[in-house]
mmCIF file with all atom_site columns, C-alpha atoms in Angstrom:
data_model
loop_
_atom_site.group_PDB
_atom_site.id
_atom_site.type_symbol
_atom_site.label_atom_id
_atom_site.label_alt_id
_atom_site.label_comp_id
_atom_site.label_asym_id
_atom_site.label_entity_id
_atom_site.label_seq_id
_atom_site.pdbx_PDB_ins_code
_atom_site.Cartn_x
_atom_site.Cartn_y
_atom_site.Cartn_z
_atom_site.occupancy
_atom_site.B_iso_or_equiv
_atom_site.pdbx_formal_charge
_atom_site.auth_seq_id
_atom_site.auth_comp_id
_atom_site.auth_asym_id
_atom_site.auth_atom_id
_atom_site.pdbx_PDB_model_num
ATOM 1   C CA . UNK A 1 1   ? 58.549 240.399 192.262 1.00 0.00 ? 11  UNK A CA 1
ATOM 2   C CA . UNK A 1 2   ? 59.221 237.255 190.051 1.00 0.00 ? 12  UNK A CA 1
ATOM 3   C CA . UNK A 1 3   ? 58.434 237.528 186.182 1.00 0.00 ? 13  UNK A CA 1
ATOM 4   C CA . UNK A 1 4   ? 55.264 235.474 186.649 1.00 0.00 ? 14  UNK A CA 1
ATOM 5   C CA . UNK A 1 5   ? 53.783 237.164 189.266 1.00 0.00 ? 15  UNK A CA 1
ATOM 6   C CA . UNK A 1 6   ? 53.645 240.405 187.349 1.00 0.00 ? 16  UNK A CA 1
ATOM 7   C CA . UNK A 1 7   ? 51.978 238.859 184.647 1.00 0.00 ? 17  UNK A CA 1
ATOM 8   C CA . UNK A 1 8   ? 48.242 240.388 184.696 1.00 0.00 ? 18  UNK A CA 1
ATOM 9   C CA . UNK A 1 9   ? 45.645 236.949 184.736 1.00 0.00 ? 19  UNK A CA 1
ATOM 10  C CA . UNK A 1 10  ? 42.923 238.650 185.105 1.00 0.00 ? 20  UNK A CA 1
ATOM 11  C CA . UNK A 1 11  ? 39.491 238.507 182.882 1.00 0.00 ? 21  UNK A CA 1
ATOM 12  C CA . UNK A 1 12  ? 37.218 240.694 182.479 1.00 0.00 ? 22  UNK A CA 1
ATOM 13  C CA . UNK A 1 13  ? 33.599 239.915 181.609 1.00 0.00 ? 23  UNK A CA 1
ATOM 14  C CA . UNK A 1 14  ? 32.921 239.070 178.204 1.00 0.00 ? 24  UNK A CA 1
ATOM 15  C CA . UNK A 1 15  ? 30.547 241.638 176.638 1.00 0.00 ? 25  UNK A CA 1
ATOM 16  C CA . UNK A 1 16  ? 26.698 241.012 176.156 1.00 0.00 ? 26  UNK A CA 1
ATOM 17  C CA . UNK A 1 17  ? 25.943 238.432 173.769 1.00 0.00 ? 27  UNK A CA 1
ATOM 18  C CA . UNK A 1 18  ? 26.114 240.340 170.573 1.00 0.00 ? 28  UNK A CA 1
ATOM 19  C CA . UNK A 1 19  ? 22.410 240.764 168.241 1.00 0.00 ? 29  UNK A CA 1
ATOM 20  C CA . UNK A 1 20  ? 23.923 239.083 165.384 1.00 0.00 ? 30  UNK A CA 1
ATOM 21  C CA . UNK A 1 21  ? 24.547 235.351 167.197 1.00 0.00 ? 31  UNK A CA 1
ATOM 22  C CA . UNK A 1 22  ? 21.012 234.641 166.309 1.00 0.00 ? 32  UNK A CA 1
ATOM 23  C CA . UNK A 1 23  ? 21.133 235.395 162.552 1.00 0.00 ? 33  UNK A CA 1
ATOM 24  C CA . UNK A 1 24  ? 24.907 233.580 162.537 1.00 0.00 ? 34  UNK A CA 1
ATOM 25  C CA . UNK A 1 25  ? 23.309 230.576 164.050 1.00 0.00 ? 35  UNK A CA 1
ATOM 26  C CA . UNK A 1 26  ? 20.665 230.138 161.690 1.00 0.00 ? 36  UNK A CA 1
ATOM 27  C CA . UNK A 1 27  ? 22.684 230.546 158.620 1.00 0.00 ? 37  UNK A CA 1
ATOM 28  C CA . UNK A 1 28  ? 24.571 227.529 160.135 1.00 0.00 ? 38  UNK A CA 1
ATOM 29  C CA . UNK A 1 29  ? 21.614 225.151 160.949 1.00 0.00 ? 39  UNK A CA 1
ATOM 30  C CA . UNK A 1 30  ? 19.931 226.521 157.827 1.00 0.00 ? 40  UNK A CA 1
ATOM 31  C CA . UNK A 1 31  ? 17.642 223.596 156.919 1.00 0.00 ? 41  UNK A CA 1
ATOM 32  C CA . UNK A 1 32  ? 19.255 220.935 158.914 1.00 0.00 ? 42  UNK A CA 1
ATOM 33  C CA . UNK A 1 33  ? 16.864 221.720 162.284 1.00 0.00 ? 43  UNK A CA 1
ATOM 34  C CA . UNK A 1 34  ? 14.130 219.297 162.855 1.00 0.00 ? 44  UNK A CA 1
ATOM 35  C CA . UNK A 1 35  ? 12.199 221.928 164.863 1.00 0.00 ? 45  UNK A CA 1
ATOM 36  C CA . UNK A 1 36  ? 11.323 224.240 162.239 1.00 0.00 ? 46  UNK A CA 1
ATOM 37  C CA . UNK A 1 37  ? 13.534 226.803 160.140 1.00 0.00 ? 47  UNK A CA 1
ATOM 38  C CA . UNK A 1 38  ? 16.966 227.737 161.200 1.00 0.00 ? 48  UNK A CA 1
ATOM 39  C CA . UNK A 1 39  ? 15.951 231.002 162.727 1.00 0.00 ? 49  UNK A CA 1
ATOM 40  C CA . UNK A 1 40  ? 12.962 229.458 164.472 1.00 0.00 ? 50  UNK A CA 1
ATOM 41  C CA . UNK A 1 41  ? 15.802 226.532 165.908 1.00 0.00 ? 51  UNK A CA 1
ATOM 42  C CA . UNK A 1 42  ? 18.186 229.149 166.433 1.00 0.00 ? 52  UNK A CA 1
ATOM 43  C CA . UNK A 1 43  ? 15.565 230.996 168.629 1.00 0.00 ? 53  UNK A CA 1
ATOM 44  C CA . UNK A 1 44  ? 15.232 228.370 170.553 1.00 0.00 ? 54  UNK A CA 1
ATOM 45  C CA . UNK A 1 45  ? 18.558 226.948 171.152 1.00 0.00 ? 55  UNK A CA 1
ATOM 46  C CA . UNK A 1 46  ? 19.564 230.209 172.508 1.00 0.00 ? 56  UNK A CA 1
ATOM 47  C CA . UNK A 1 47  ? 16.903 230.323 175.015 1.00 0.00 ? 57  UNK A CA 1
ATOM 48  C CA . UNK A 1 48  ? 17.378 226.915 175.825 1.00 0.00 ? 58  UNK A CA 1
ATOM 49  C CA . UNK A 1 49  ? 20.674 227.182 176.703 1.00 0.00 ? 59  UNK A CA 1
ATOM 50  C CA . UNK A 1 50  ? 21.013 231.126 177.503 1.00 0.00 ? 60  UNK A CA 1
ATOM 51  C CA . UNK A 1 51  ? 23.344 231.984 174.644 1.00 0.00 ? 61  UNK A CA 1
ATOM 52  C CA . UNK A 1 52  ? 25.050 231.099 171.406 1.00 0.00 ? 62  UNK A CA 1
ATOM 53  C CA . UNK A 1 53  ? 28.261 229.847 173.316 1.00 0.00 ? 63  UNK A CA 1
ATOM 54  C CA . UNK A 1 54  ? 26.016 227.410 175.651 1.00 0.00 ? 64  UNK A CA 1
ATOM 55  C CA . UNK A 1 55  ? 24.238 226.234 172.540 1.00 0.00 ? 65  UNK A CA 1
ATOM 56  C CA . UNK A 1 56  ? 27.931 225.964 170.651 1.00 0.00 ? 66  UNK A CA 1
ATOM 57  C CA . UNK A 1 57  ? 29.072 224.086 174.519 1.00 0.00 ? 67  UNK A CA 1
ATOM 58  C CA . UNK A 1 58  ? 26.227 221.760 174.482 1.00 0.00 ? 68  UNK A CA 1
ATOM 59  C CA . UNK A 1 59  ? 26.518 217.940 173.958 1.00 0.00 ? 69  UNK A CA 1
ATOM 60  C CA . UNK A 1 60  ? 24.860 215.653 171.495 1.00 0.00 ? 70  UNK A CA 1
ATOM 61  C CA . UNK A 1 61  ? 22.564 214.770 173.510 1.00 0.00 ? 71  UNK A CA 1
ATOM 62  C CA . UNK A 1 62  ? 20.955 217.903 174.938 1.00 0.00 ? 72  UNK A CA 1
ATOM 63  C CA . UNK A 1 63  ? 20.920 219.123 171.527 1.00 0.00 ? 73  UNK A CA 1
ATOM 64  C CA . UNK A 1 64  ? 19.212 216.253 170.031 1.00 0.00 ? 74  UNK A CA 1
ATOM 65  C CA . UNK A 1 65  ? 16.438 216.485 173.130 1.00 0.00 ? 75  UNK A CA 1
ATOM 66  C CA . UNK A 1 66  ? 15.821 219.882 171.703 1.00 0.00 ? 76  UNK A CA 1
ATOM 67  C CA . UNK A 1 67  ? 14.816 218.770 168.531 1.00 0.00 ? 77  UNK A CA 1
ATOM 68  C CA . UNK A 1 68  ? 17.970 219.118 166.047 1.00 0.00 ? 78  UNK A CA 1
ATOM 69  C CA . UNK A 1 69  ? 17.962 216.580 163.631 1.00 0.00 ? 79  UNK A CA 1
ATOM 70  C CA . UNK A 1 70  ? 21.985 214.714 162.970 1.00 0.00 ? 80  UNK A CA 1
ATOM 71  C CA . UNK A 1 71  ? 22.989 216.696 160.609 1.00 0.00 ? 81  UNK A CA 1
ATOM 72  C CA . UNK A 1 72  ? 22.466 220.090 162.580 1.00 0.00 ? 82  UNK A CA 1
ATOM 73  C CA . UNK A 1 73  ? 23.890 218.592 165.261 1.00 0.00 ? 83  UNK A CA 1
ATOM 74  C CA . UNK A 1 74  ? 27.287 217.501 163.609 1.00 0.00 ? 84  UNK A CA 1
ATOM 75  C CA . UNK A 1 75  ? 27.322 220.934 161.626 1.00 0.00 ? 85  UNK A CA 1
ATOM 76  C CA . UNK A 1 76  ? 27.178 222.491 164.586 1.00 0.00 ? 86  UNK A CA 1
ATOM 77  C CA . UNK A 1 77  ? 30.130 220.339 166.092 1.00 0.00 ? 87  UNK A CA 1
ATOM 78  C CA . UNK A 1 78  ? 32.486 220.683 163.054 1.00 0.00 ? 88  UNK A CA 1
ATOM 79  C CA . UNK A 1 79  ? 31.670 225.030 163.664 1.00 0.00 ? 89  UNK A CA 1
ATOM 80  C CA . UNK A 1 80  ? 32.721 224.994 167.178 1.00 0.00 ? 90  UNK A CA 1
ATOM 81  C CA . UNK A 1 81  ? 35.598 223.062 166.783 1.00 0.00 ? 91  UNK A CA 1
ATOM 82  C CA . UNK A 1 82  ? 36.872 225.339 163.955 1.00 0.00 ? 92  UNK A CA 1
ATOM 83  C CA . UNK A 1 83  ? 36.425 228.296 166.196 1.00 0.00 ? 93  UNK A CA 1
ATOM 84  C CA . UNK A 1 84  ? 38.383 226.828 169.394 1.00 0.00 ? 94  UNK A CA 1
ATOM 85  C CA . UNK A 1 85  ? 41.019 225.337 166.600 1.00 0.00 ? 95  UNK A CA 1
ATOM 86  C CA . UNK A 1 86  ? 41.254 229.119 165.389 1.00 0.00 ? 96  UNK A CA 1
ATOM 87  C CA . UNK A 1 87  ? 41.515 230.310 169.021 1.00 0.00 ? 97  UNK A CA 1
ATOM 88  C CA . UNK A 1 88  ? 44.390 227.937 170.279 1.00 0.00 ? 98  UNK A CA 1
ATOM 89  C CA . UNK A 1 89  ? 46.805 228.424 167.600 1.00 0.00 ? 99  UNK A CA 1
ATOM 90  C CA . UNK A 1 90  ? 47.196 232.008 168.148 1.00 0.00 ? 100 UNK A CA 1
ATOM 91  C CA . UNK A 1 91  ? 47.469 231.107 172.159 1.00 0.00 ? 101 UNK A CA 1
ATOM 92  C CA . UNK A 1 92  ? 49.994 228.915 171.062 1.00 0.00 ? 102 UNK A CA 1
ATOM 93  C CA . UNK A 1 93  ? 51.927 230.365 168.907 1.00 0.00 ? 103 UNK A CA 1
ATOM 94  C CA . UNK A 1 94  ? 54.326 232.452 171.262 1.00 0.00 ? 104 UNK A CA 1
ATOM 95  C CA . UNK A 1 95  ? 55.531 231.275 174.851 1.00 0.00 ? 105 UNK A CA 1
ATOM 96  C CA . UNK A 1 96  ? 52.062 230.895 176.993 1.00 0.00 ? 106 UNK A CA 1
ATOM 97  C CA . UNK A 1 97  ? 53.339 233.241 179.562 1.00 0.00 ? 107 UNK A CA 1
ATOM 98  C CA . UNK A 1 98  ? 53.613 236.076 177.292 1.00 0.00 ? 108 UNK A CA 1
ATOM 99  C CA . UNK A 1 99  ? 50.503 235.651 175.309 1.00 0.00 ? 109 UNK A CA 1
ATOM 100 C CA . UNK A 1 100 ? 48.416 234.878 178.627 1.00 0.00 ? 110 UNK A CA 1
ATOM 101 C CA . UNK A 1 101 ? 45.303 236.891 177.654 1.00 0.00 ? 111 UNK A CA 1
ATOM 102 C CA . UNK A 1 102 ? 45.608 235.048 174.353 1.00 0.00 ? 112 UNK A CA 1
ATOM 103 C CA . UNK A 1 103 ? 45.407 231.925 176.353 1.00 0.00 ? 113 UNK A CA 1
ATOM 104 C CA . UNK A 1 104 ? 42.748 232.696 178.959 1.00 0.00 ? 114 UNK A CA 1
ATOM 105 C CA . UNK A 1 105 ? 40.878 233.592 175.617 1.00 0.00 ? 115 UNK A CA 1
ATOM 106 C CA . UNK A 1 106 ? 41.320 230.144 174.114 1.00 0.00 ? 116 UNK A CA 1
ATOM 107 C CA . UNK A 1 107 ? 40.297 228.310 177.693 1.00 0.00 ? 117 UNK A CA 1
ATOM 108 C CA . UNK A 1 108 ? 36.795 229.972 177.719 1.00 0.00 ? 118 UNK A CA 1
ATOM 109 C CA . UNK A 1 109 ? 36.284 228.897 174.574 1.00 0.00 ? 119 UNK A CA 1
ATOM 110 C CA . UNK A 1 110 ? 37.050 225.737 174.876 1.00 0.00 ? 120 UNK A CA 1
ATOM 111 C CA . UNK A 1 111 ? 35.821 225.045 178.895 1.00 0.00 ? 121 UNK A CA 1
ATOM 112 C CA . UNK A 1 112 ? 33.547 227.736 179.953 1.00 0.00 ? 122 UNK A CA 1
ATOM 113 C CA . UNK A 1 113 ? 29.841 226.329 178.809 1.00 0.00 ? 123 UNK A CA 1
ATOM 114 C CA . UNK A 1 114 ? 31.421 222.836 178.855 1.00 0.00 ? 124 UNK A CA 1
ATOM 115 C CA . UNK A 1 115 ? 28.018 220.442 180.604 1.00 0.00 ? 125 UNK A CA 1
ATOM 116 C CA . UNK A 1 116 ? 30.429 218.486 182.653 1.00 0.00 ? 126 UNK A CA 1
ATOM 117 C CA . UNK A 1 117 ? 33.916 219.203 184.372 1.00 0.00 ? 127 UNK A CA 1
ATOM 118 C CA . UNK A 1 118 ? 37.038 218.587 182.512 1.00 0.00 ? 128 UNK A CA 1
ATOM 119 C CA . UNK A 1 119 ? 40.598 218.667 183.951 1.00 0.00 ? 129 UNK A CA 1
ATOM 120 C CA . UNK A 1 120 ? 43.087 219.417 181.118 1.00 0.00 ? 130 UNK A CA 1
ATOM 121 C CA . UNK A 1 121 ? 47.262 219.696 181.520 1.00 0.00 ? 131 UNK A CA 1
ATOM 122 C CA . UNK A 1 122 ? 49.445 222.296 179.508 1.00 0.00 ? 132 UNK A CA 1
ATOM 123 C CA . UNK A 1 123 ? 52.912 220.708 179.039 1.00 0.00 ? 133 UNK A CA 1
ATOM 124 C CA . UNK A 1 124 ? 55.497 223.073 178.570 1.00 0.00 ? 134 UNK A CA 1
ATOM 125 C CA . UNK A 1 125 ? 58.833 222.866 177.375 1.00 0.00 ? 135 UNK A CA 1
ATOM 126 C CA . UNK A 1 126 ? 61.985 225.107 178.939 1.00 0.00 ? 136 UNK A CA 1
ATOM 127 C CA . UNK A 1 127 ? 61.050 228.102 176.735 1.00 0.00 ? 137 UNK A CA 1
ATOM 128 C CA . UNK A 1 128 ? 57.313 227.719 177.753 1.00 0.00 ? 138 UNK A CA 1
ATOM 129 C CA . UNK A 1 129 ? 56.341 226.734 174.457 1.00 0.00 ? 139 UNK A CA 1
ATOM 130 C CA . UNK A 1 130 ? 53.458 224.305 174.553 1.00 0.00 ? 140 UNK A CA 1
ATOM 131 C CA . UNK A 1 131 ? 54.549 220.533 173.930 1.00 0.00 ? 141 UNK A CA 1
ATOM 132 C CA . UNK A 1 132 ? 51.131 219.061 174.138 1.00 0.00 ? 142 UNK A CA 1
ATOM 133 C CA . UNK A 1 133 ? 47.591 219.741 176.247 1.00 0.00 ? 143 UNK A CA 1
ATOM 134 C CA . UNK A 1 134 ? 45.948 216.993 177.297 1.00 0.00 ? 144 UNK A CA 1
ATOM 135 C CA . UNK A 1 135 ? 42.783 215.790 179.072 1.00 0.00 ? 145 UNK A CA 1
ATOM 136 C CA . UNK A 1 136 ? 43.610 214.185 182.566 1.00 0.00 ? 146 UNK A CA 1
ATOM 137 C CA . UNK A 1 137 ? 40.043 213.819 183.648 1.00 0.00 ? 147 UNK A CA 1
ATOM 138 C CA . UNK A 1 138 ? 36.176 213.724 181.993 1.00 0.00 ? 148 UNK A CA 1
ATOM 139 C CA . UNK A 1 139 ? 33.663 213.792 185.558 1.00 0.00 ? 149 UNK A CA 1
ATOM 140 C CA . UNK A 1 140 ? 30.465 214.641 186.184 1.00 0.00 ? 150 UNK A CA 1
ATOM 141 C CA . UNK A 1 141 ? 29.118 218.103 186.809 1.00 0.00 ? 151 UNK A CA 1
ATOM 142 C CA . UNK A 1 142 ? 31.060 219.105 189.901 1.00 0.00 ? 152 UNK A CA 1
ATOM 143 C CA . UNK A 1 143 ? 33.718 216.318 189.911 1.00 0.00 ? 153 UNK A CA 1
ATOM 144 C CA . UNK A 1 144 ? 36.742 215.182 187.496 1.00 0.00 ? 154 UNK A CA 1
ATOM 145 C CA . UNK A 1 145 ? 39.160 212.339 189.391 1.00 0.00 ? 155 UNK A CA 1
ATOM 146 C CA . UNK A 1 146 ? 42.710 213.595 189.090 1.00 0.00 ? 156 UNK A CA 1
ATOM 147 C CA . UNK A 1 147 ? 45.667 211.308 190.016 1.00 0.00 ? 157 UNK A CA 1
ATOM 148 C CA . UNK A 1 148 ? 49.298 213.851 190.823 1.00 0.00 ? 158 UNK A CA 1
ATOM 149 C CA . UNK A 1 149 ? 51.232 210.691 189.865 1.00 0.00 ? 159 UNK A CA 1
ATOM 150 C CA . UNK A 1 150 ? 49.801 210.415 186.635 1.00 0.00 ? 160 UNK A CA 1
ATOM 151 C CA . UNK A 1 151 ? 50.180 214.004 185.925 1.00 0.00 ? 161 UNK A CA 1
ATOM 152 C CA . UNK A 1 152 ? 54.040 213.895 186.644 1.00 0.00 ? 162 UNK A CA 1
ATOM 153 C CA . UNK A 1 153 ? 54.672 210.634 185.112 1.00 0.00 ? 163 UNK A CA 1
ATOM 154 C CA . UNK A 1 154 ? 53.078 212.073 181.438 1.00 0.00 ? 164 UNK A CA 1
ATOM 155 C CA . UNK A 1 155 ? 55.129 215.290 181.873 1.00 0.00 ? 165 UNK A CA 1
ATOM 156 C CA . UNK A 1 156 ? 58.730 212.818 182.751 1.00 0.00 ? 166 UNK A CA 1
ATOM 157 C CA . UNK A 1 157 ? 57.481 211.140 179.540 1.00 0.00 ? 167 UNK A CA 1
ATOM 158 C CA . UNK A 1 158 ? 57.341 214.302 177.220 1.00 0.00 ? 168 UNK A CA 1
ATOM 159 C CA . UNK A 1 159 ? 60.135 215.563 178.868 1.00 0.00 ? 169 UNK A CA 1
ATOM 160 C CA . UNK A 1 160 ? 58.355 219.030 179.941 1.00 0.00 ? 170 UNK A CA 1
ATOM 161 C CA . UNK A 1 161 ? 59.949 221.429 182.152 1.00 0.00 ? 171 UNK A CA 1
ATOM 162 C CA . UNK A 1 162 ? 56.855 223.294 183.484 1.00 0.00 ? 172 UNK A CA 1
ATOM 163 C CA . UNK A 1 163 ? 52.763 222.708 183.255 1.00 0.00 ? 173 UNK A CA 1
ATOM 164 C CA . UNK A 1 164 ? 50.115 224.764 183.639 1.00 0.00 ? 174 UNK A CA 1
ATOM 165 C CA . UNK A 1 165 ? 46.909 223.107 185.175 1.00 0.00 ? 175 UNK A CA 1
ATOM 166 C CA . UNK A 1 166 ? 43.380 223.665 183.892 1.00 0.00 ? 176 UNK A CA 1
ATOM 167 C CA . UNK A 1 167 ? 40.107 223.018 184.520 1.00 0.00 ? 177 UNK A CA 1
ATOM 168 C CA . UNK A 1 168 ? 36.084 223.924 184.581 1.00 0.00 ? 178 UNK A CA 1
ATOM 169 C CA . UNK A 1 169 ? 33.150 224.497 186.698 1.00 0.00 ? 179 UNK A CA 1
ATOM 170 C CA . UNK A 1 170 ? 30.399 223.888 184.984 1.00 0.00 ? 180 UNK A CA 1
ATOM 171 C CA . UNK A 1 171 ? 28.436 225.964 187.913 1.00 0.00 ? 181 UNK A CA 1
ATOM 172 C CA . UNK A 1 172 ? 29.600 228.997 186.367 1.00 0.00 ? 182 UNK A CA 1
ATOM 173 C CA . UNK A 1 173 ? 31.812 230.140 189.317 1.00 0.00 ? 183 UNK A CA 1
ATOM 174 C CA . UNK A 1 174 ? 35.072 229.871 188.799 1.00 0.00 ? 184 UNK A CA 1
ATOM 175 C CA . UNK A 1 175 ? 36.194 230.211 192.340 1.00 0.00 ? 185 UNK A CA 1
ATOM 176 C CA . UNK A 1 176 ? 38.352 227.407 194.057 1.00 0.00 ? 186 UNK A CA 1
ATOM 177 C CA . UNK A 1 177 ? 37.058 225.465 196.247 1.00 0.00 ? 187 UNK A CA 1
ATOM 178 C CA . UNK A 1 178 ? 38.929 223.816 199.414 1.00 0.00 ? 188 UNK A CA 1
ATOM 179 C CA . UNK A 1 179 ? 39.665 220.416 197.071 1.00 0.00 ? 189 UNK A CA 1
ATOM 180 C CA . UNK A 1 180 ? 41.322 222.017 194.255 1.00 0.00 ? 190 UNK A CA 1
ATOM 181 C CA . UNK A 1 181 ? 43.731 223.311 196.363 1.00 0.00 ? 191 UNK A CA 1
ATOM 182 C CA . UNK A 1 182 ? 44.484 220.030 198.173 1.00 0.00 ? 192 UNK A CA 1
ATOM 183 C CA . UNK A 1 183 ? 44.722 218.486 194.892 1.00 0.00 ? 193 UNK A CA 1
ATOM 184 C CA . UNK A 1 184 ? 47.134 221.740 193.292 1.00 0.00 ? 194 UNK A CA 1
ATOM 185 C CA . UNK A 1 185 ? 49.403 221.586 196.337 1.00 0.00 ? 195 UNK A CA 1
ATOM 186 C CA . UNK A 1 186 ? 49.720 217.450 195.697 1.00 0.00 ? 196 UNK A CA 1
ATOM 187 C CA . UNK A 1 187 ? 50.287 218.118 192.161 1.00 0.00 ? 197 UNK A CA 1
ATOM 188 C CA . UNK A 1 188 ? 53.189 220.754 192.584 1.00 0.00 ? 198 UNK A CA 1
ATOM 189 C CA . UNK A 1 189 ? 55.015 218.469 195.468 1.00 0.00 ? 199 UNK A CA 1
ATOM 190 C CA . UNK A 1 190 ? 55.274 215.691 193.002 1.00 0.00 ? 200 UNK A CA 1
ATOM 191 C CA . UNK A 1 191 ? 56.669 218.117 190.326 1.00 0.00 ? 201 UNK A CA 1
ATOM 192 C CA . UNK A 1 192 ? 58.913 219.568 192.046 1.00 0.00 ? 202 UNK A CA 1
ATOM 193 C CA . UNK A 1 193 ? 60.495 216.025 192.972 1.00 0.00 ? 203 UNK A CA 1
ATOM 194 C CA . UNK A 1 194 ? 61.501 216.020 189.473 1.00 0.00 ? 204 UNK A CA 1
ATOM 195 C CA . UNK A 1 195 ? 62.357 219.605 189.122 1.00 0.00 ? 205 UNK A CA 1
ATOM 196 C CA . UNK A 1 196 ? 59.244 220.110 186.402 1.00 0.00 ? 206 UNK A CA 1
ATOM 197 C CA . UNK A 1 197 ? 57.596 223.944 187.514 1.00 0.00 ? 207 UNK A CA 1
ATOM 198 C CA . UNK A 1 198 ? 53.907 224.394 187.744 1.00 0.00 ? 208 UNK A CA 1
ATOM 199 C CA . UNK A 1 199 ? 53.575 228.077 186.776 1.00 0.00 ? 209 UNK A CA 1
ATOM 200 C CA . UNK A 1 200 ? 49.514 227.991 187.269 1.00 0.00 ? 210 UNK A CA 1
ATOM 201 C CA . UNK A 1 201 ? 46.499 226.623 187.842 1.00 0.00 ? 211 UNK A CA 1
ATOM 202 C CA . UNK A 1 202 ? 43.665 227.858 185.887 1.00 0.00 ? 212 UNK A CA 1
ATOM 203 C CA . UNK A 1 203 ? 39.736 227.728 187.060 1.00 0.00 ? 213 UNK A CA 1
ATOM 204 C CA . UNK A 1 204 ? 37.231 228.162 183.966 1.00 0.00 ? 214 UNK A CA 1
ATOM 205 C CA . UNK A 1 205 ? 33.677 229.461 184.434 1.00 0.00 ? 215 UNK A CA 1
ATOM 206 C CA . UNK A 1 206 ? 30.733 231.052 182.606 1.00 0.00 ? 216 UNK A CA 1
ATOM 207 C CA . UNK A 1 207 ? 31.513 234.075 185.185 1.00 0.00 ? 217 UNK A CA 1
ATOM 208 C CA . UNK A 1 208 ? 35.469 234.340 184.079 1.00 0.00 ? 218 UNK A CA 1
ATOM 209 C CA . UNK A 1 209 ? 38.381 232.729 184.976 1.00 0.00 ? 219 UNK A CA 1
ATOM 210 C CA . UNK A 1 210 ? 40.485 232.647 188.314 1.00 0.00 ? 220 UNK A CA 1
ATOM 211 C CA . UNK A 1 211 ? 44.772 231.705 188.588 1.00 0.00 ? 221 UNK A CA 1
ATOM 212 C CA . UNK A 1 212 ? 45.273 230.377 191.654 1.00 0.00 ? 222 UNK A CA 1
ATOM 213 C CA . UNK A 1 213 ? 49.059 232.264 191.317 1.00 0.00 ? 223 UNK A CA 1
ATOM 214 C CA . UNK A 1 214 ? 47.107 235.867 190.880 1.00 0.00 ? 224 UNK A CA 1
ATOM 215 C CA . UNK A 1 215 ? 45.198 234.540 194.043 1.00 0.00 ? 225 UNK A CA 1
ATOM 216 C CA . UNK A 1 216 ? 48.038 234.140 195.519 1.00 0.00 ? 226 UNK A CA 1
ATOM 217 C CA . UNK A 1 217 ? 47.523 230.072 196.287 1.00 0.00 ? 227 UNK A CA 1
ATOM 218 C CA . UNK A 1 218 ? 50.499 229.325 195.289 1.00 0.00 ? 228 UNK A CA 1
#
């Protein structure tokens, strides 16, 4: 059994959302809320969008239709980013492979209420220490155009030795479906022209997270 296969990539579900969200999310809207007090906006925001991550996930926009004023909304922005700042340096401090629960962690946070789906790229150098992550593709709510070319040229140009492929269904399933495994398969052909290893390929959802190596796809 190779090294990577034995490491464990599975996720279990998160726990329920805890009592506490509600009062944390008003003390952060506070006053700013357009809709009333910050527990009254907090009240709704969470049923609006079925819990404090959604809310946290949510755009500008969808916010602002439910009644935040600018100034909630930007607060709200500056929080989250904080807390998925917070989240990625400890997934990035050691070698991604051996702080994989660590990075699963950091991928929720960051993918798994996102609106619309988002194809991101972990460059990795020879130790598997992360060079740089960075977003290939912004689509719509089930799509996000990936190009394998593009993918391999960026890594050439950072000089990475390995990358780990991520990205989100905003349906909540994580499960694969029939084009991301077209797509994978393109992606690690043109890699391994070069010789650059794709270890994974990483499927964020509300529901959990699926690696297509732990499902055996490739």
């Amino acid at each position: 059994m190779s090294p990577l296969a034995a490491i464990d990539r599975s996720t279990p579900d998160p726990p329920p959302e805890n009592p506490a969200d509600l009062d944390l999310l008003a003390a952060v809207l506070d006053d700013r809320a357009l809709l009333g007090s910050g527990r009254a906006a907090a009240t709704a925001l969470i049923d609006a969008f079925g819990s404090l991550a959604g809310v946290a996930a949510a755009d500008k926009a969808a916010l602002r239709r439910e009644g935040l004023s600018t100034a909630a909304v930007v607060e709200l922005g500056r929080v989250r980013a904080l807390a998925v700042a917070m989240i990625r340096e400890e997934a990035c401090r050691r070698p991604v492979l051996s702080s994989w629960t660590a990075l699963t962690a950091y991928l929720r946070a960051a993918l798994a209420h996102a609106p619309r789906e988002q194809f991101r790229i972990l460059y990795l150098d020879k130790r598997n220490i992360l060079i740089r992550e960075e977003f290939r593709a912004d689509g719509t709510v089930d799509h996000a155009p990936v190009y394998p070319r593009e993918v391999v040229r960026r890594a050439l140009e950072l000089s990475a030795s390995a990358m780990i492929l991520v990205h989100n269904h905003p349906s909540g399933d994580p499960t694969p479906s029939r084009a991301d495994i077209d797509m994978t398969r393109k992606i690690i052909d043109a890699a391994k022209v070069f010789g650059i290893e794709v270890h994974d390929h990483v499927i964020v959802g509300r529901e959990g997270t699926k690696s297509f190596r732990a499902l055996g796809l490739m």
